[in-house]
Structures are given as structure tokens and as C-alpha cells.
Short mmCIF file of N, CA, C and O in Angstrom, two decimals:
data_model
loop_
_atom_site.label_atom_id
_atom_site.label_comp_id
_atom_site.label_asym_id
_atom_site.label_seq_id
_atom_site.Cartn_x
_atom_site.Cartn_y
_atom_site.Cartn_z
N MET A 809 -55.97 -29.33 -60.78
CA MET A 809 -56.06 -28.58 -59.54
C MET A 809 -57.26 -29.02 -58.71
O MET A 809 -57.19 -29.04 -57.50
N VAL A 810 -58.34 -29.35 -59.38
CA VAL A 810 -59.53 -29.79 -58.65
C VAL A 810 -59.23 -31.08 -57.91
O VAL A 810 -59.65 -31.28 -56.78
N ASP A 811 -58.44 -31.96 -58.53
CA ASP A 811 -58.09 -33.22 -57.89
C ASP A 811 -57.26 -32.98 -56.63
O ASP A 811 -57.45 -33.67 -55.63
N MET A 812 -56.35 -32.03 -56.69
CA MET A 812 -55.52 -31.74 -55.53
C MET A 812 -56.36 -31.21 -54.37
O MET A 812 -56.15 -31.58 -53.21
N ALA A 813 -57.31 -30.35 -54.68
CA ALA A 813 -58.18 -29.82 -53.63
C ALA A 813 -59.02 -30.94 -53.02
O ALA A 813 -59.21 -30.99 -51.79
N LYS A 814 -59.50 -31.84 -53.87
CA LYS A 814 -60.30 -32.97 -53.37
C LYS A 814 -59.43 -33.89 -52.51
O LYS A 814 -59.87 -34.36 -51.45
N LEU A 815 -58.20 -34.14 -52.96
CA LEU A 815 -57.30 -34.98 -52.18
C LEU A 815 -56.99 -34.35 -50.82
O LEU A 815 -56.96 -35.03 -49.80
N LYS A 816 -56.78 -33.05 -50.82
CA LYS A 816 -56.49 -32.35 -49.57
C LYS A 816 -57.69 -32.42 -48.64
O LYS A 816 -57.54 -32.66 -47.43
N GLU A 817 -58.87 -32.23 -49.18
CA GLU A 817 -60.09 -32.30 -48.36
C GLU A 817 -60.28 -33.70 -47.78
O GLU A 817 -60.62 -33.87 -46.61
N ASP A 818 -60.02 -34.73 -48.59
CA ASP A 818 -60.12 -36.11 -48.11
C ASP A 818 -59.12 -36.39 -46.99
O ASP A 818 -59.43 -37.06 -46.00
N ALA A 819 -57.91 -35.88 -47.17
CA ALA A 819 -56.88 -36.09 -46.15
C ALA A 819 -57.27 -35.42 -44.84
O ALA A 819 -57.09 -35.99 -43.76
N LEU A 820 -57.81 -34.21 -44.92
CA LEU A 820 -58.24 -33.51 -43.72
C LEU A 820 -59.39 -34.25 -43.03
O LEU A 820 -59.44 -34.34 -41.80
N GLN A 821 -60.29 -34.81 -43.84
CA GLN A 821 -61.41 -35.56 -43.27
C GLN A 821 -60.91 -36.82 -42.57
O GLN A 821 -61.35 -37.14 -41.46
N ARG A 822 -59.95 -37.53 -43.18
CA ARG A 822 -59.38 -38.72 -42.55
C ARG A 822 -58.66 -38.35 -41.26
O ARG A 822 -58.73 -39.07 -40.26
N LYS A 823 -57.96 -37.21 -41.27
CA LYS A 823 -57.24 -36.77 -40.07
C LYS A 823 -58.23 -36.49 -38.94
O LYS A 823 -58.01 -36.89 -37.80
N ARG A 824 -59.34 -35.80 -39.25
CA ARG A 824 -60.35 -35.51 -38.23
C ARG A 824 -60.95 -36.79 -37.67
O ARG A 824 -61.14 -36.93 -36.47
N GLN A 825 -61.23 -37.75 -38.55
CA GLN A 825 -61.80 -39.02 -38.10
C GLN A 825 -60.82 -39.76 -37.19
O GLN A 825 -61.21 -40.34 -36.18
N HIS A 826 -59.55 -39.73 -37.55
CA HIS A 826 -58.54 -40.40 -36.74
C HIS A 826 -58.43 -39.74 -35.37
O HIS A 826 -58.34 -40.42 -34.34
N GLU A 827 -58.44 -38.39 -35.33
CA GLU A 827 -58.36 -37.68 -34.05
C GLU A 827 -59.57 -37.98 -33.18
O GLU A 827 -59.45 -38.18 -31.97
N GLU A 828 -60.77 -38.05 -33.79
CA GLU A 828 -61.97 -38.37 -33.03
C GLU A 828 -61.89 -39.79 -32.47
O GLU A 828 -62.28 -40.05 -31.34
N LYS A 829 -61.37 -40.70 -33.27
CA LYS A 829 -61.22 -42.09 -32.84
C LYS A 829 -60.26 -42.19 -31.66
O LYS A 829 -60.52 -42.88 -30.67
N GLU A 830 -59.14 -41.47 -31.73
CA GLU A 830 -58.17 -41.47 -30.63
C GLU A 830 -58.79 -40.86 -29.37
O GLU A 830 -58.57 -41.35 -28.27
N LEU A 831 -59.56 -39.78 -29.54
CA LEU A 831 -60.19 -39.14 -28.40
C LEU A 831 -61.19 -40.09 -27.74
O LEU A 831 -61.23 -40.20 -26.51
N ARG A 832 -61.99 -40.80 -28.56
CA ARG A 832 -62.94 -41.77 -28.00
C ARG A 832 -62.21 -42.87 -27.25
O ARG A 832 -62.66 -43.32 -26.19
N LYS A 833 -61.08 -43.31 -27.79
CA LYS A 833 -60.31 -44.38 -27.15
C LYS A 833 -59.77 -43.91 -25.80
O LYS A 833 -59.79 -44.64 -24.81
N GLN A 834 -59.30 -42.67 -25.72
CA GLN A 834 -58.79 -42.13 -24.46
C GLN A 834 -59.90 -41.98 -23.44
O GLN A 834 -59.73 -42.29 -22.27
N VAL A 835 -61.06 -41.51 -23.88
CA VAL A 835 -62.19 -41.33 -22.96
C VAL A 835 -62.65 -42.70 -22.45
O VAL A 835 -62.92 -42.86 -21.27
N ALA A 836 -62.72 -43.68 -23.32
CA ALA A 836 -63.15 -45.02 -22.92
C ALA A 836 -62.13 -45.64 -21.96
O ALA A 836 -62.50 -46.35 -21.04
N GLY A 837 -60.86 -45.37 -22.16
CA GLY A 837 -59.82 -45.91 -21.28
C GLY A 837 -59.83 -45.27 -19.92
O GLY A 837 -59.49 -45.91 -18.93
N SER A 838 -60.25 -44.01 -19.84
CA SER A 838 -60.24 -43.33 -18.54
C SER A 838 -61.46 -43.71 -17.70
O SER A 838 -61.44 -43.55 -16.49
N LYS A 839 -62.51 -44.19 -18.33
CA LYS A 839 -63.69 -44.62 -17.58
C LYS A 839 -63.54 -46.09 -17.21
O LYS A 839 -63.90 -46.98 -17.95
N LYS A 840 -63.01 -46.31 -16.03
CA LYS A 840 -62.83 -47.68 -15.55
C LYS A 840 -64.05 -48.07 -14.72
O LYS A 840 -64.61 -47.24 -14.02
N PRO A 841 -64.44 -49.34 -14.78
CA PRO A 841 -65.59 -49.75 -13.96
C PRO A 841 -65.25 -49.67 -12.48
O PRO A 841 -64.13 -49.95 -12.07
N ALA A 842 -66.23 -49.27 -11.69
CA ALA A 842 -66.02 -49.13 -10.25
C ALA A 842 -65.89 -50.51 -9.62
O ALA A 842 -66.63 -51.43 -9.94
N ARG A 843 -64.95 -50.64 -8.70
CA ARG A 843 -64.75 -51.91 -8.01
C ARG A 843 -65.72 -51.99 -6.85
O ARG A 843 -66.00 -51.01 -6.18
N ARG A 844 -66.18 -53.19 -6.58
CA ARG A 844 -67.06 -53.39 -5.44
C ARG A 844 -66.23 -53.86 -4.27
O ARG A 844 -65.39 -54.74 -4.41
N THR A 845 -66.49 -53.26 -3.12
CA THR A 845 -65.77 -53.65 -1.93
C THR A 845 -66.65 -54.56 -1.10
O THR A 845 -67.88 -54.45 -1.12
N SER A 846 -66.04 -55.45 -0.37
CA SER A 846 -66.82 -56.35 0.47
C SER A 846 -67.34 -55.60 1.68
O SER A 846 -66.71 -54.68 2.19
N GLY A 847 -68.51 -56.00 2.17
CA GLY A 847 -69.15 -55.31 3.29
C GLY A 847 -68.47 -55.58 4.61
O GLY A 847 -68.70 -54.88 5.58
N SER A 848 -67.62 -56.60 4.69
CA SER A 848 -67.02 -56.96 5.97
C SER A 848 -65.81 -56.10 6.32
O SER A 848 -65.26 -56.24 7.39
N ARG A 849 -65.43 -55.21 5.45
CA ARG A 849 -64.21 -54.42 5.70
C ARG A 849 -64.45 -53.29 6.67
O ARG A 849 -63.57 -52.89 7.40
N GLY A 850 -65.61 -52.69 6.66
CA GLY A 850 -65.88 -51.60 7.60
C GLY A 850 -66.05 -50.28 6.88
O GLY A 850 -65.89 -50.17 5.68
N GLY A 851 -66.34 -49.23 7.67
CA GLY A 851 -66.65 -47.92 7.11
C GLY A 851 -65.44 -47.16 6.62
O GLY A 851 -65.53 -46.34 5.73
N LYS A 852 -64.28 -47.37 7.21
CA LYS A 852 -63.11 -46.58 6.82
C LYS A 852 -62.72 -46.83 5.38
O LYS A 852 -62.40 -45.91 4.65
N THR A 853 -62.74 -48.07 4.96
CA THR A 853 -62.30 -48.38 3.60
C THR A 853 -63.29 -47.89 2.57
O THR A 853 -62.90 -47.54 1.46
N ARG A 854 -64.57 -47.84 2.92
CA ARG A 854 -65.55 -47.35 1.95
C ARG A 854 -65.33 -45.88 1.64
O ARG A 854 -65.36 -45.46 0.51
N GLY A 855 -65.10 -45.07 2.67
CA GLY A 855 -64.86 -43.65 2.44
C GLY A 855 -63.55 -43.42 1.72
O GLY A 855 -63.42 -42.52 0.90
N ASN A 856 -62.58 -44.23 2.03
CA ASN A 856 -61.26 -44.11 1.42
C ASN A 856 -61.28 -44.61 -0.03
O ASN A 856 -60.52 -44.13 -0.86
N ALA A 857 -62.17 -45.54 -0.33
CA ALA A 857 -62.23 -46.09 -1.68
C ALA A 857 -62.63 -45.03 -2.69
O ALA A 857 -62.11 -45.01 -3.81
N SER A 858 -63.55 -44.15 -2.31
CA SER A 858 -63.95 -43.10 -3.25
C SER A 858 -62.79 -42.14 -3.52
O SER A 858 -62.61 -41.68 -4.65
N ALA A 859 -62.00 -41.86 -2.50
CA ALA A 859 -60.85 -40.98 -2.69
C ALA A 859 -59.81 -41.67 -3.58
O ALA A 859 -59.21 -41.03 -4.45
N GLN A 860 -59.63 -42.97 -3.36
CA GLN A 860 -58.68 -43.70 -4.19
C GLN A 860 -59.17 -43.77 -5.63
O GLN A 860 -58.39 -43.65 -6.57
N ARG A 861 -60.48 -43.92 -5.81
CA ARG A 861 -61.04 -43.99 -7.16
C ARG A 861 -60.85 -42.65 -7.87
O ARG A 861 -60.53 -42.59 -9.05
N ASP A 862 -61.05 -41.55 -7.14
CA ASP A 862 -60.85 -40.22 -7.72
C ASP A 862 -59.40 -40.04 -8.16
O ASP A 862 -59.12 -39.46 -9.22
N LEU A 863 -58.47 -40.52 -7.34
CA LEU A 863 -57.06 -40.41 -7.72
C LEU A 863 -56.74 -41.27 -8.93
O LEU A 863 -55.96 -40.88 -9.80
N ALA A 864 -57.36 -42.44 -9.01
CA ALA A 864 -57.10 -43.34 -10.13
C ALA A 864 -57.68 -42.80 -11.43
O ALA A 864 -57.14 -43.04 -12.51
N GLU A 865 -58.79 -42.06 -11.35
CA GLU A 865 -59.43 -41.56 -12.56
C GLU A 865 -58.70 -40.37 -13.17
O GLU A 865 -58.83 -40.10 -14.35
N ARG A 866 -57.94 -39.65 -12.35
CA ARG A 866 -57.21 -38.50 -12.89
C ARG A 866 -56.17 -38.96 -13.89
O ARG A 866 -55.42 -39.89 -13.62
N PRO A 867 -56.10 -38.29 -15.03
CA PRO A 867 -55.05 -38.67 -15.98
C PRO A 867 -53.69 -38.27 -15.45
O PRO A 867 -53.50 -37.17 -14.93
N LYS A 868 -52.75 -39.18 -15.54
CA LYS A 868 -51.41 -38.90 -15.04
C LYS A 868 -50.67 -38.03 -16.05
O LYS A 868 -50.72 -38.26 -17.25
N ALA A 869 -49.99 -37.03 -15.53
CA ALA A 869 -49.25 -36.11 -16.40
C ALA A 869 -48.08 -36.86 -17.02
O ALA A 869 -47.34 -37.56 -16.33
N LYS A 870 -47.94 -36.69 -18.30
CA LYS A 870 -46.85 -37.34 -19.00
C LYS A 870 -45.57 -36.54 -18.76
O LYS A 870 -45.55 -35.33 -18.93
N LYS A 871 -44.53 -37.23 -18.34
CA LYS A 871 -43.27 -36.55 -18.06
C LYS A 871 -42.60 -36.22 -19.39
O LYS A 871 -42.32 -37.11 -20.20
N SER A 872 -42.36 -34.94 -19.62
CA SER A 872 -41.77 -34.54 -20.89
C SER A 872 -40.26 -34.78 -20.87
O SER A 872 -39.61 -34.70 -19.84
N LYS A 873 -39.76 -35.08 -22.05
CA LYS A 873 -38.31 -35.28 -22.16
C LYS A 873 -37.62 -33.93 -22.10
O LYS A 873 -38.14 -32.92 -22.56
N ARG A 874 -36.44 -33.93 -21.53
CA ARG A 874 -35.71 -32.68 -21.43
C ARG A 874 -35.07 -32.36 -22.78
O ARG A 874 -34.45 -33.22 -23.40
N SER A 875 -35.19 -31.14 -23.19
CA SER A 875 -34.66 -30.73 -24.48
C SER A 875 -33.15 -30.54 -24.39
O SER A 875 -32.56 -30.46 -23.31
N VAL A 876 -32.53 -30.47 -25.56
CA VAL A 876 -31.08 -30.31 -25.64
C VAL A 876 -30.67 -28.98 -25.01
O VAL A 876 -29.66 -28.92 -24.29
N SER A 877 -31.44 -27.94 -25.25
CA SER A 877 -31.08 -26.63 -24.68
C SER A 877 -31.12 -26.68 -23.15
O SER A 877 -30.31 -26.03 -22.49
N ARG A 878 -32.05 -27.45 -22.60
CA ARG A 878 -32.11 -27.57 -21.14
C ARG A 878 -30.88 -28.30 -20.60
O ARG A 878 -30.33 -27.93 -19.57
N TRP A 879 -30.44 -29.36 -21.32
CA TRP A 879 -29.22 -30.08 -20.92
C TRP A 879 -28.01 -29.15 -20.95
O TRP A 879 -27.19 -29.14 -20.03
N VAL A 880 -27.89 -28.37 -22.02
CA VAL A 880 -26.76 -27.46 -22.15
C VAL A 880 -26.77 -26.42 -21.04
O VAL A 880 -25.73 -26.14 -20.43
N LEU A 881 -27.94 -25.88 -20.75
CA LEU A 881 -28.06 -24.89 -19.69
C LEU A 881 -27.66 -25.49 -18.34
O LEU A 881 -26.91 -24.87 -17.57
N ASP A 882 -28.12 -26.69 -18.04
CA ASP A 882 -27.76 -27.34 -16.78
C ASP A 882 -26.26 -27.60 -16.68
O ASP A 882 -25.65 -27.40 -15.62
N ILE A 883 -25.65 -28.04 -17.77
CA ILE A 883 -24.21 -28.31 -17.76
C ILE A 883 -23.43 -27.02 -17.54
O ILE A 883 -22.47 -26.98 -16.75
N LEU A 884 -23.83 -25.95 -18.22
CA LEU A 884 -23.13 -24.67 -18.05
C LEU A 884 -23.29 -24.13 -16.63
O LEU A 884 -22.32 -23.60 -16.05
N LEU A 885 -24.47 -24.28 -16.06
CA LEU A 885 -24.66 -23.83 -14.67
C LEU A 885 -23.79 -24.64 -13.71
O LEU A 885 -23.19 -24.09 -12.78
N PHE A 886 -23.70 -25.93 -13.94
CA PHE A 886 -22.86 -26.78 -13.09
C PHE A 886 -21.40 -26.39 -13.20
O PHE A 886 -20.69 -26.26 -12.19
N LEU A 887 -20.92 -26.18 -14.44
CA LEU A 887 -19.52 -25.80 -14.64
C LEU A 887 -19.22 -24.44 -14.02
O LEU A 887 -18.16 -24.23 -13.42
N GLY A 888 -20.17 -23.50 -14.13
CA GLY A 888 -19.98 -22.19 -13.53
C GLY A 888 -19.89 -22.28 -12.02
O GLY A 888 -19.03 -21.65 -11.39
N ALA A 889 -20.76 -23.09 -11.41
CA ALA A 889 -20.71 -23.27 -9.96
C ALA A 889 -19.41 -23.94 -9.54
O ALA A 889 -18.81 -23.58 -8.51
N LEU A 890 -18.95 -24.89 -10.33
CA LEU A 890 -17.69 -25.58 -10.03
C LEU A 890 -16.51 -24.60 -10.08
O LEU A 890 -15.64 -24.61 -9.20
N ILE A 891 -16.49 -23.71 -11.07
CA ILE A 891 -15.42 -22.72 -11.17
C ILE A 891 -15.45 -21.77 -9.97
O ILE A 891 -14.40 -21.43 -9.41
N VAL A 892 -16.65 -21.35 -9.56
CA VAL A 892 -16.76 -20.46 -8.41
C VAL A 892 -16.23 -21.14 -7.16
O VAL A 892 -15.48 -20.54 -6.37
N VAL A 893 -16.56 -22.41 -6.96
CA VAL A 893 -16.08 -23.13 -5.78
C VAL A 893 -14.57 -23.28 -5.82
O VAL A 893 -13.88 -23.10 -4.80
N ILE A 894 -14.01 -23.57 -7.00
CA ILE A 894 -12.55 -23.71 -7.12
C ILE A 894 -11.86 -22.38 -6.83
O ILE A 894 -10.84 -22.34 -6.14
N LEU A 895 -12.42 -21.29 -7.33
CA LEU A 895 -11.82 -19.98 -7.07
C LEU A 895 -11.91 -19.60 -5.60
O LEU A 895 -11.02 -18.94 -5.06
N MET A 896 -12.99 -19.99 -4.93
CA MET A 896 -13.14 -19.66 -3.53
C MET A 896 -12.12 -20.40 -2.66
O MET A 896 -11.58 -19.84 -1.70
N PHE A 897 -11.86 -21.64 -2.99
CA PHE A 897 -10.97 -22.47 -2.16
C PHE A 897 -9.62 -22.71 -2.80
O PHE A 897 -8.97 -23.72 -2.53
N ASN A 898 -9.18 -21.78 -3.64
CA ASN A 898 -7.89 -21.93 -4.32
C ASN A 898 -6.76 -21.64 -3.30
O ASN A 898 -6.61 -20.52 -2.83
N PRO A 899 -5.92 -22.64 -3.00
CA PRO A 899 -4.84 -22.42 -2.03
C PRO A 899 -3.64 -21.66 -2.61
O PRO A 899 -2.75 -21.23 -1.88
N PHE A 900 -3.57 -21.47 -3.94
CA PHE A 900 -2.42 -20.87 -4.58
C PHE A 900 -2.65 -19.40 -4.92
O PHE A 900 -2.14 -18.88 -5.89
N ARG A 901 -3.36 -18.66 -4.09
CA ARG A 901 -3.59 -17.24 -4.35
C ARG A 901 -2.49 -16.43 -3.72
O ARG A 901 -2.03 -16.59 -2.66
#
């Protein structure tokens, strides 16, 4: 039993180290070096460059995959709307 507890503790320690390593990698990836702009471009691009840099530094939201329940719900809503439209314009009433 002591061995199992030690193995579990080691696994948790490795997991924490791996998570810290991934976090450091993400932080290092998000810190991009600032680009230098040439002085001949003018004042407009300098002010705009900081706004563009701010947009580039923001992490982009990862688009989540749609779950099966969401697909089923969308299909049922579509079929329900289709039935309503057919009933509204049914010429054989």
C-alpha cells in the first residue's frame, strides 16, 4: 500500500510539472517581440501599430465543436419549422 501511495504522489507531481511546462510554453508563445516600424511611414501608422499589436497579443478564442445534442436540437427545430410551413401553405385543406 505504501508503494501505491508513493506511485500516486509521483504521478501527481509529474502531472503538475507537465501543466507548469505547458503554461510556460503558452506564456512564452503569447509574448511576441515588438516589430519596429520605419520612420518614413508617418504618424498614423505608429498609433495604429500599437492597436494592431494589442489585437495580436490577445489570445484567440478556440471555437468549440458542436456537441451531438446541439446537432439533434438544431435538426428537430428545423423539422418543426418545416412542418409548420407545410401546414400553413397546404393547398389540400
